[in-house]
PDB file with one MODEL, atoms N, CA, C and O in Angstrom:
MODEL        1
ATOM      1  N   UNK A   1       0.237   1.758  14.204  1.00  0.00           N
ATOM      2  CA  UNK A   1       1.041   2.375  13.174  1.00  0.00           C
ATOM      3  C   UNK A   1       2.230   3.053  13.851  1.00  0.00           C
ATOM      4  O   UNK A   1       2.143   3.838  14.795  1.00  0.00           O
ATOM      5  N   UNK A   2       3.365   2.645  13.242  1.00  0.00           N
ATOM      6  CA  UNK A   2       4.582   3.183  13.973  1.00  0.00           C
ATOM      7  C   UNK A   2       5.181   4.448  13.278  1.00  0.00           C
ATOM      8  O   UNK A   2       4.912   4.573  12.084  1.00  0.00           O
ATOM      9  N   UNK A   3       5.810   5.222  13.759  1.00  0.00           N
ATOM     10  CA  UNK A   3       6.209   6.280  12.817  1.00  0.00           C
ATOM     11  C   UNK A   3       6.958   6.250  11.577  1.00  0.00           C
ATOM     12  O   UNK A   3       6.916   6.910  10.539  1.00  0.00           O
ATOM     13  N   UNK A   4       7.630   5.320  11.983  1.00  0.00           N
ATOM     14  CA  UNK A   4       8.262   4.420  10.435  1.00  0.00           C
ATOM     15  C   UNK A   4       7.534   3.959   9.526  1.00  0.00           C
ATOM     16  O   UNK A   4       7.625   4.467   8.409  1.00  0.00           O
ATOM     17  N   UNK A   5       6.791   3.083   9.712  1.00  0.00           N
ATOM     18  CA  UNK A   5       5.390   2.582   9.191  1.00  0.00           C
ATOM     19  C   UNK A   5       4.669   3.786   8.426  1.00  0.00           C
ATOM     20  O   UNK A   5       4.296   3.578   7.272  1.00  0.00           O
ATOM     21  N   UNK A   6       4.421   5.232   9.106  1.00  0.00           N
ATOM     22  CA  UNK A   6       3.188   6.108   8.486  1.00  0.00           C
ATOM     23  C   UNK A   6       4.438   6.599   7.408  1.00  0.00           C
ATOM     24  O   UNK A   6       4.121   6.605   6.219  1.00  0.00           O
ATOM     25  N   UNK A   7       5.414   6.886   7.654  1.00  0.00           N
ATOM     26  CA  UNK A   7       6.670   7.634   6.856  1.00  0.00           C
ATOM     27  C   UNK A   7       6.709   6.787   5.282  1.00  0.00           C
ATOM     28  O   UNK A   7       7.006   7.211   4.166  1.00  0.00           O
ATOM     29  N   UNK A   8       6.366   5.719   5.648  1.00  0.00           N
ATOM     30  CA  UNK A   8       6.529   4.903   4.240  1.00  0.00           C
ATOM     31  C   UNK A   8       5.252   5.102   3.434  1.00  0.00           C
ATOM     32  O   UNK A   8       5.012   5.273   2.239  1.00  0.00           O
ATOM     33  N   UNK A   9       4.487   5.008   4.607  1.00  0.00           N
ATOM     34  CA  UNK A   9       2.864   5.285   3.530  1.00  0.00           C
ATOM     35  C   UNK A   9       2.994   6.748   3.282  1.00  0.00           C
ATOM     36  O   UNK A   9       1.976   7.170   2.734  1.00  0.00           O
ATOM     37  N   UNK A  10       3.792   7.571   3.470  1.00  0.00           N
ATOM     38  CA  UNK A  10       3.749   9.224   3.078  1.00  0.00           C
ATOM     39  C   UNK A  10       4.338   8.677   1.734  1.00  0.00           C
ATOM     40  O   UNK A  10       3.585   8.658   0.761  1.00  0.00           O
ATOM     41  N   UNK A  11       5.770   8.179   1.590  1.00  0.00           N
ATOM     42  CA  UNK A  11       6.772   8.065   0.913  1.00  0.00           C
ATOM     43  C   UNK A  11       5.946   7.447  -0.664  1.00  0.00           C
ATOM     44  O   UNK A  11       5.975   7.925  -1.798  1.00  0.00           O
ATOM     45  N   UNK A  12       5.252   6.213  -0.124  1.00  0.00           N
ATOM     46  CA  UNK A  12       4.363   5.672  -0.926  1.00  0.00           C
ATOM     47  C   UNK A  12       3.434   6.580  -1.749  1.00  0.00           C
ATOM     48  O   UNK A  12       3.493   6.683  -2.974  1.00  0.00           O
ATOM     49  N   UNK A  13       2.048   7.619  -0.467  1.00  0.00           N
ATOM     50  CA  UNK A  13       1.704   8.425  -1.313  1.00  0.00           C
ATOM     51  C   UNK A  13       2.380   9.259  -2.423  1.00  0.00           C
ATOM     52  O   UNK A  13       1.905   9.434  -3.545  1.00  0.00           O
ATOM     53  N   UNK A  14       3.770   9.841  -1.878  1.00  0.00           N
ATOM     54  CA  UNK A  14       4.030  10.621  -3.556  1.00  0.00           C
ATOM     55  C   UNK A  14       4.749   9.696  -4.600  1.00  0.00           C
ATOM     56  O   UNK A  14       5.271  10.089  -5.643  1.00  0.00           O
ATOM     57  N   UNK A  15       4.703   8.656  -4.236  1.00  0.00           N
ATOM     58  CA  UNK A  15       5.578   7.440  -5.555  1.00  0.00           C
ATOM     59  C   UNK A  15       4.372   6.973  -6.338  1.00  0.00           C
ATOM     60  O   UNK A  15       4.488   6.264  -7.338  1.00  0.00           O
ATOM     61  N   UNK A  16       2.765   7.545  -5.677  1.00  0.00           N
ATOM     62  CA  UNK A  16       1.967   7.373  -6.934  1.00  0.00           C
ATOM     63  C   UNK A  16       0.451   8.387  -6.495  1.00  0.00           C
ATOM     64  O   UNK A  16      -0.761   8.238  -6.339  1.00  0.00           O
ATOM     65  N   UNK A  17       1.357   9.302  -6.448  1.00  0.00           N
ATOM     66  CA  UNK A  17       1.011  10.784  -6.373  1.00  0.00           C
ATOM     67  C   UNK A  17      -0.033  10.466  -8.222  1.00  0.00           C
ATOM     68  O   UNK A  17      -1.143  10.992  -8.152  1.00  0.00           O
ATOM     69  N   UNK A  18       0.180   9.881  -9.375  1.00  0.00           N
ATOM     70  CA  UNK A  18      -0.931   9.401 -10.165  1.00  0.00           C
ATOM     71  C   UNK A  18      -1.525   8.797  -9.860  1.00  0.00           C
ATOM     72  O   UNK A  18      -2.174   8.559 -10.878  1.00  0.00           O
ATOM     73  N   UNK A  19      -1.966   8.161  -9.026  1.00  0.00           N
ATOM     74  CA  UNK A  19      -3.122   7.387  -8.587  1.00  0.00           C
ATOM     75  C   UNK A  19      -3.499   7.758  -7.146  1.00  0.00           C
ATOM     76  O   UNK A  19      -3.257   7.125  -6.119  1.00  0.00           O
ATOM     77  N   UNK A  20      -4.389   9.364  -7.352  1.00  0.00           N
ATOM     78  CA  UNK A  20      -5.232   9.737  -5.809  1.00  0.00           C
ATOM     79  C   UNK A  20      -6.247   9.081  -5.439  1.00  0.00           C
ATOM     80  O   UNK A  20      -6.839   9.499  -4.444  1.00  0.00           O
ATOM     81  N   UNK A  21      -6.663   8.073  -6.006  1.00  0.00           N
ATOM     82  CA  UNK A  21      -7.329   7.587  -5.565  1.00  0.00           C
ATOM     83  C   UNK A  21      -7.692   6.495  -4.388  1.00  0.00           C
ATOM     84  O   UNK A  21      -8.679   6.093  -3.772  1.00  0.00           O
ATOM     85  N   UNK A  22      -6.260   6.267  -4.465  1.00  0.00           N
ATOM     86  CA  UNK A  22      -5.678   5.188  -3.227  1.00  0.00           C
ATOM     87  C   UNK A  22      -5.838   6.038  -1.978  1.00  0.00           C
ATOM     88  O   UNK A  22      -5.669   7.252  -1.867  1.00  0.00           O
ATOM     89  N   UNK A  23      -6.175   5.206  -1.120  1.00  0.00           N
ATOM     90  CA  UNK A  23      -6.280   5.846   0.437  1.00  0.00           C
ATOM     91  C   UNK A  23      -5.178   5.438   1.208  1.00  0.00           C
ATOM     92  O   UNK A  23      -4.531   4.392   1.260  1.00  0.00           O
ATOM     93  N   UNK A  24      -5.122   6.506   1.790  1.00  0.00           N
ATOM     94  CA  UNK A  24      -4.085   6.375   3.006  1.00  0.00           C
ATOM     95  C   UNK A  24      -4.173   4.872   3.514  1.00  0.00           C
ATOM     96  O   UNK A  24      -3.401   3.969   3.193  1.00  0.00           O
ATOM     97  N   UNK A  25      -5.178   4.789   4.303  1.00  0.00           N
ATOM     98  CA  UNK A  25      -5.349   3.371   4.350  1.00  0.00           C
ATOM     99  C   UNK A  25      -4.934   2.152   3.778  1.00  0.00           C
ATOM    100  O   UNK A  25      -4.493   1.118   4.279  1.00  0.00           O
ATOM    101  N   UNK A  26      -5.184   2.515   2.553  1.00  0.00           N
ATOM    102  CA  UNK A  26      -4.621   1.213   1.486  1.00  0.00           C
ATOM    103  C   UNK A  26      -3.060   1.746   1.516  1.00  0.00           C
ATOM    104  O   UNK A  26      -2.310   0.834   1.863  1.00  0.00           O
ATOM    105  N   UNK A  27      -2.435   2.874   1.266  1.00  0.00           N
ATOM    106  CA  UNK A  27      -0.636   2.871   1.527  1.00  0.00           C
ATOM    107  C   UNK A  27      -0.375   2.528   2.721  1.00  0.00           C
ATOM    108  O   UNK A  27       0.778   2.097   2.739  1.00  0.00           O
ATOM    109  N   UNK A  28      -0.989   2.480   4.053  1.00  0.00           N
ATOM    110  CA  UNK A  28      -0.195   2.160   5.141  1.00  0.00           C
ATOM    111  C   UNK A  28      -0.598   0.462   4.946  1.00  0.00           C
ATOM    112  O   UNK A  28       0.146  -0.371   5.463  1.00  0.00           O
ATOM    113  N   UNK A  29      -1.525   0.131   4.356  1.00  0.00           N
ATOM    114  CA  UNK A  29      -1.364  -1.679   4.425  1.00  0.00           C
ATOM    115  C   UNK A  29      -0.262  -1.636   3.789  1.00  0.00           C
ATOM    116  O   UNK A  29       0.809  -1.928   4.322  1.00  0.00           O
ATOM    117  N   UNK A  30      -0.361  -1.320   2.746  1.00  0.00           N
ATOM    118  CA  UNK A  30       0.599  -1.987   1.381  1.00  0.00           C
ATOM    119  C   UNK A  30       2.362  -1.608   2.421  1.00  0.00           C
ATOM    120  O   UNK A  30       3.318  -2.356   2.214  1.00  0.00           O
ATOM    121  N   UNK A  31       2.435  -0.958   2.977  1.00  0.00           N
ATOM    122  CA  UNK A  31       3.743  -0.624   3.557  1.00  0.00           C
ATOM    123  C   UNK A  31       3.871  -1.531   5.086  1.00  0.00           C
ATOM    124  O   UNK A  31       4.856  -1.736   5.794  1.00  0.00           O
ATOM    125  N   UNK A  32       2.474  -1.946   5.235  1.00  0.00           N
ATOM    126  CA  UNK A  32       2.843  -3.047   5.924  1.00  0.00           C
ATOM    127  C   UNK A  32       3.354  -4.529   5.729  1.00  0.00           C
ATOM    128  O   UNK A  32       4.195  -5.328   6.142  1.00  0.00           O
ATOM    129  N   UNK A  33       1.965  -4.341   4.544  1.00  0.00           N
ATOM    130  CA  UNK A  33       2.528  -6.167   4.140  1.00  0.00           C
ATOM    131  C   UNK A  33       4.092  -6.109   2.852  1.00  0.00           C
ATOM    132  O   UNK A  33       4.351  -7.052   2.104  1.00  0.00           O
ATOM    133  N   UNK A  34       4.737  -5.070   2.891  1.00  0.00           N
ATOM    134  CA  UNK A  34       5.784  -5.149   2.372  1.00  0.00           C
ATOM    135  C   UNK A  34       6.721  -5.337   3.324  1.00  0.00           C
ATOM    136  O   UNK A  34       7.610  -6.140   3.043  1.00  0.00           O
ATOM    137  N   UNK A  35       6.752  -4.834   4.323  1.00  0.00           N
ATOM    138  CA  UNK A  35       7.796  -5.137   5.452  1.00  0.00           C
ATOM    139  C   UNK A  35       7.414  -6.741   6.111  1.00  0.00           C
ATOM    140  O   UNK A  35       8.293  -7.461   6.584  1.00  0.00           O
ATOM    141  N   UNK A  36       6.220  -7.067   6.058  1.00  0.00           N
ATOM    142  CA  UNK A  36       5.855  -8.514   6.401  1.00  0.00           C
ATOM    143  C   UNK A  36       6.032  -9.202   5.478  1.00  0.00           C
ATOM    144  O   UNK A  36       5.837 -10.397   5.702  1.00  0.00           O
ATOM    145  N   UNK A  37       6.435  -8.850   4.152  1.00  0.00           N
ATOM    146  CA  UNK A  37       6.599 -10.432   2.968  1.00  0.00           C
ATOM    147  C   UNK A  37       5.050 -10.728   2.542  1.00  0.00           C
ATOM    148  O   UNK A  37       4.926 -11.746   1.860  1.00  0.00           O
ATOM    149  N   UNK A  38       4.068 -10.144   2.775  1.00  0.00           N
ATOM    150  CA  UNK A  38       2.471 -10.424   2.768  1.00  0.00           C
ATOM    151  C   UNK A  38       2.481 -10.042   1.084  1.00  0.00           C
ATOM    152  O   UNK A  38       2.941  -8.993   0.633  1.00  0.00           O
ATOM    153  N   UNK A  39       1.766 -11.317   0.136  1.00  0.00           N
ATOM    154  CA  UNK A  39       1.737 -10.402  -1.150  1.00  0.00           C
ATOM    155  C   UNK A  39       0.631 -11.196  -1.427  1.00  0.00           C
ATOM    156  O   UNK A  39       0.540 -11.453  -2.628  1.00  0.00           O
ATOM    157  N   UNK A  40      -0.234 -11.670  -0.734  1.00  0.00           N
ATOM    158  CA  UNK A  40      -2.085 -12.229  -0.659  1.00  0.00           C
ATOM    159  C   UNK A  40      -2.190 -11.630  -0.095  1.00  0.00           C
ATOM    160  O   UNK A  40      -1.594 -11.421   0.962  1.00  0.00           O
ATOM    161  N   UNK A  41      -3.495 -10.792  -0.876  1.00  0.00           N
ATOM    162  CA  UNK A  41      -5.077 -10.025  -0.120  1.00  0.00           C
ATOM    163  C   UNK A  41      -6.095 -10.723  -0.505  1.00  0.00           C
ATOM    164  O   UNK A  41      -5.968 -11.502  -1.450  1.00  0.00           O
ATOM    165  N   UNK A  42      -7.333 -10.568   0.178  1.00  0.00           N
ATOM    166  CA  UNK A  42      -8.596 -11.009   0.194  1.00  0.00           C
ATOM    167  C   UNK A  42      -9.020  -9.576   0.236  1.00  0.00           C
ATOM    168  O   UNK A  42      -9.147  -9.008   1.320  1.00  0.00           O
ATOM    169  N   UNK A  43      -9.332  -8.734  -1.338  1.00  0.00           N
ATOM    170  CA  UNK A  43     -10.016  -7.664  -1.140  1.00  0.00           C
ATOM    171  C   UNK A  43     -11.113  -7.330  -2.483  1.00  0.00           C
ATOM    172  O   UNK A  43     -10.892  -7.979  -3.506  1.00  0.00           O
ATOM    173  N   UNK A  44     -12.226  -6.389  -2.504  1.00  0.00           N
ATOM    174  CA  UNK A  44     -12.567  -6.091  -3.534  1.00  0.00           C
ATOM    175  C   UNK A  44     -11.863  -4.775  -4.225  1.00  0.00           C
ATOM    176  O   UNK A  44     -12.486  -4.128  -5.068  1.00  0.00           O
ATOM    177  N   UNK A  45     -10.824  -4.494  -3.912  1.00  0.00           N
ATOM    178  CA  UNK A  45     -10.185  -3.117  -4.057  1.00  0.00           C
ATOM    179  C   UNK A  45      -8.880  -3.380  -4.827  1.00  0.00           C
ATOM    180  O   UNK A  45      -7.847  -3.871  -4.372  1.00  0.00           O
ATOM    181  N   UNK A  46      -9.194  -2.843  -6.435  1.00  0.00           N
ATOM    182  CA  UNK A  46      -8.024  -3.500  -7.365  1.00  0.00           C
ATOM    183  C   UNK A  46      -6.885  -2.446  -6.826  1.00  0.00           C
ATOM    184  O   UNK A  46      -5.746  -2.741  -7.186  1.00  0.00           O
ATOM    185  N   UNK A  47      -7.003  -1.331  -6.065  1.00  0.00           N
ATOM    186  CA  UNK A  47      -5.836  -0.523  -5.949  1.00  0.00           C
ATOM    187  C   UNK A  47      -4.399  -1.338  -5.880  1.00  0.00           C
ATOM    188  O   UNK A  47      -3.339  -1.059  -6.441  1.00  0.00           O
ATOM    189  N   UNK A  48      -4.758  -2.563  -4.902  1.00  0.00           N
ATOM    190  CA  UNK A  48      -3.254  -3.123  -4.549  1.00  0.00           C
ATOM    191  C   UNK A  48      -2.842  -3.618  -6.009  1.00  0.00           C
ATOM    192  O   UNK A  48      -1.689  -3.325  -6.326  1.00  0.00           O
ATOM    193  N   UNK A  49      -3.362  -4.104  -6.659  1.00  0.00           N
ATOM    194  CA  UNK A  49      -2.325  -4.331  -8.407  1.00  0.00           C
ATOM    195  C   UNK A  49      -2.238  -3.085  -8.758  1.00  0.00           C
ATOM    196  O   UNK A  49      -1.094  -3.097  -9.212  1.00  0.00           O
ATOM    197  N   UNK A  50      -2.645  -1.893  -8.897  1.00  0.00           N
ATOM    198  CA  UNK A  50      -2.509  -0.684  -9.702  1.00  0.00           C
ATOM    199  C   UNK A  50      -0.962  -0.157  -9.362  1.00  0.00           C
ATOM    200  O   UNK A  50      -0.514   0.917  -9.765  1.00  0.00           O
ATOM    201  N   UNK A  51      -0.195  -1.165  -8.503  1.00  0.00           N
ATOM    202  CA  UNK A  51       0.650   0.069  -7.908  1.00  0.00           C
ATOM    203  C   UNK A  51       2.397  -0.665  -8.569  1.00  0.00           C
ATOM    204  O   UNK A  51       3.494  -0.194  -8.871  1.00  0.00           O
ATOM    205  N   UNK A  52       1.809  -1.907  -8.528  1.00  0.00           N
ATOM    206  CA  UNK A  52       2.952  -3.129  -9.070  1.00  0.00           C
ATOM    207  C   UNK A  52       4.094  -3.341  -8.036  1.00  0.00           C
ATOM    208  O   UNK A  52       5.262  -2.999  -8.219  1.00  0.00           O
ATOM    209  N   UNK A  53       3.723  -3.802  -7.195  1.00  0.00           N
ATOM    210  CA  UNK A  53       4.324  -4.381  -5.983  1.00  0.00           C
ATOM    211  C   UNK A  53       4.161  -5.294  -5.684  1.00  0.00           C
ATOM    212  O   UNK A  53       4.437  -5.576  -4.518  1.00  0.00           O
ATOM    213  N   UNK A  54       3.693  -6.147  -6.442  1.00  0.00           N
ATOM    214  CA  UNK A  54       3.481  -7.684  -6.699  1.00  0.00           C
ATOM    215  C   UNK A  54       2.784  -8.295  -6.191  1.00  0.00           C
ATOM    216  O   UNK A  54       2.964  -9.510  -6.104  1.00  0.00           O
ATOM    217  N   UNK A  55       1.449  -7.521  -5.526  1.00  0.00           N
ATOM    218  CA  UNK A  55       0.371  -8.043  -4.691  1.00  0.00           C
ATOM    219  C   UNK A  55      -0.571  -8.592  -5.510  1.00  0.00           C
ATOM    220  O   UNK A  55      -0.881  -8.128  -6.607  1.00  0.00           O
ATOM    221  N   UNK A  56      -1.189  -9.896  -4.839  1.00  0.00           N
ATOM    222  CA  UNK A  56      -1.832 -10.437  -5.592  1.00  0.00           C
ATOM    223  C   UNK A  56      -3.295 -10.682  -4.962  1.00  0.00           C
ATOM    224  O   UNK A  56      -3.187 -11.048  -3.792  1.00  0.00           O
ATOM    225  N   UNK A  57      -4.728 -10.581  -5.428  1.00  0.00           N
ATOM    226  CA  UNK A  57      -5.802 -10.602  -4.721  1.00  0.00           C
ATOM    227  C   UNK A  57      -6.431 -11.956  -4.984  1.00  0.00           C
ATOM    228  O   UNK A  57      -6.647 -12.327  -6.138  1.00  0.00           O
ATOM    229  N   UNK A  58      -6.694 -12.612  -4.048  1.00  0.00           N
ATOM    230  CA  UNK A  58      -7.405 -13.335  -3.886  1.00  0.00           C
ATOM    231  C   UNK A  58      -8.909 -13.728  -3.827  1.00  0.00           C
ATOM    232  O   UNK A  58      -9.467 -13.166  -2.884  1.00  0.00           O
ATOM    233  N   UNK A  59      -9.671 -14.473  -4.507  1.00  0.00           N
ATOM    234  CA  UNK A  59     -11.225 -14.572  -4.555  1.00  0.00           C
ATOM    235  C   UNK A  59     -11.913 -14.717  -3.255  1.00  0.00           C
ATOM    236  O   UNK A  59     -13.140 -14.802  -3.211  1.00  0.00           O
TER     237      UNK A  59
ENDMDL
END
């Protein structure tokens, strides 16, 4: 995690400062695979649609 990288998952946490339920964890992916173009997951964790960043989960 680069300092740029955690800065976005901060930035991220208060852009859905309504949804605490998301983990840090899940904002520093999502701020990864946005800088990578990544918008397939393989997860059981609907957080990544809750946020509308156009991630899409895979079975």
């Amino acid at each position: 995690m680069t300092p740029e990288r955690f800065e976005i998952a901060q930035n991220l946490r208060q852009q859905f400062h309504d949804k605490p339920n998301i983990s840090f964890t899940d904002l520093t992916s999502m701020a990864v695979m946005q800088e990578l173009d990544i918008v397939e997951i393989i997860t059981g964790d609907a957080h990544f649609t809750h946020v509308g960043m156009g991630f899409a989960l895979l079975p």
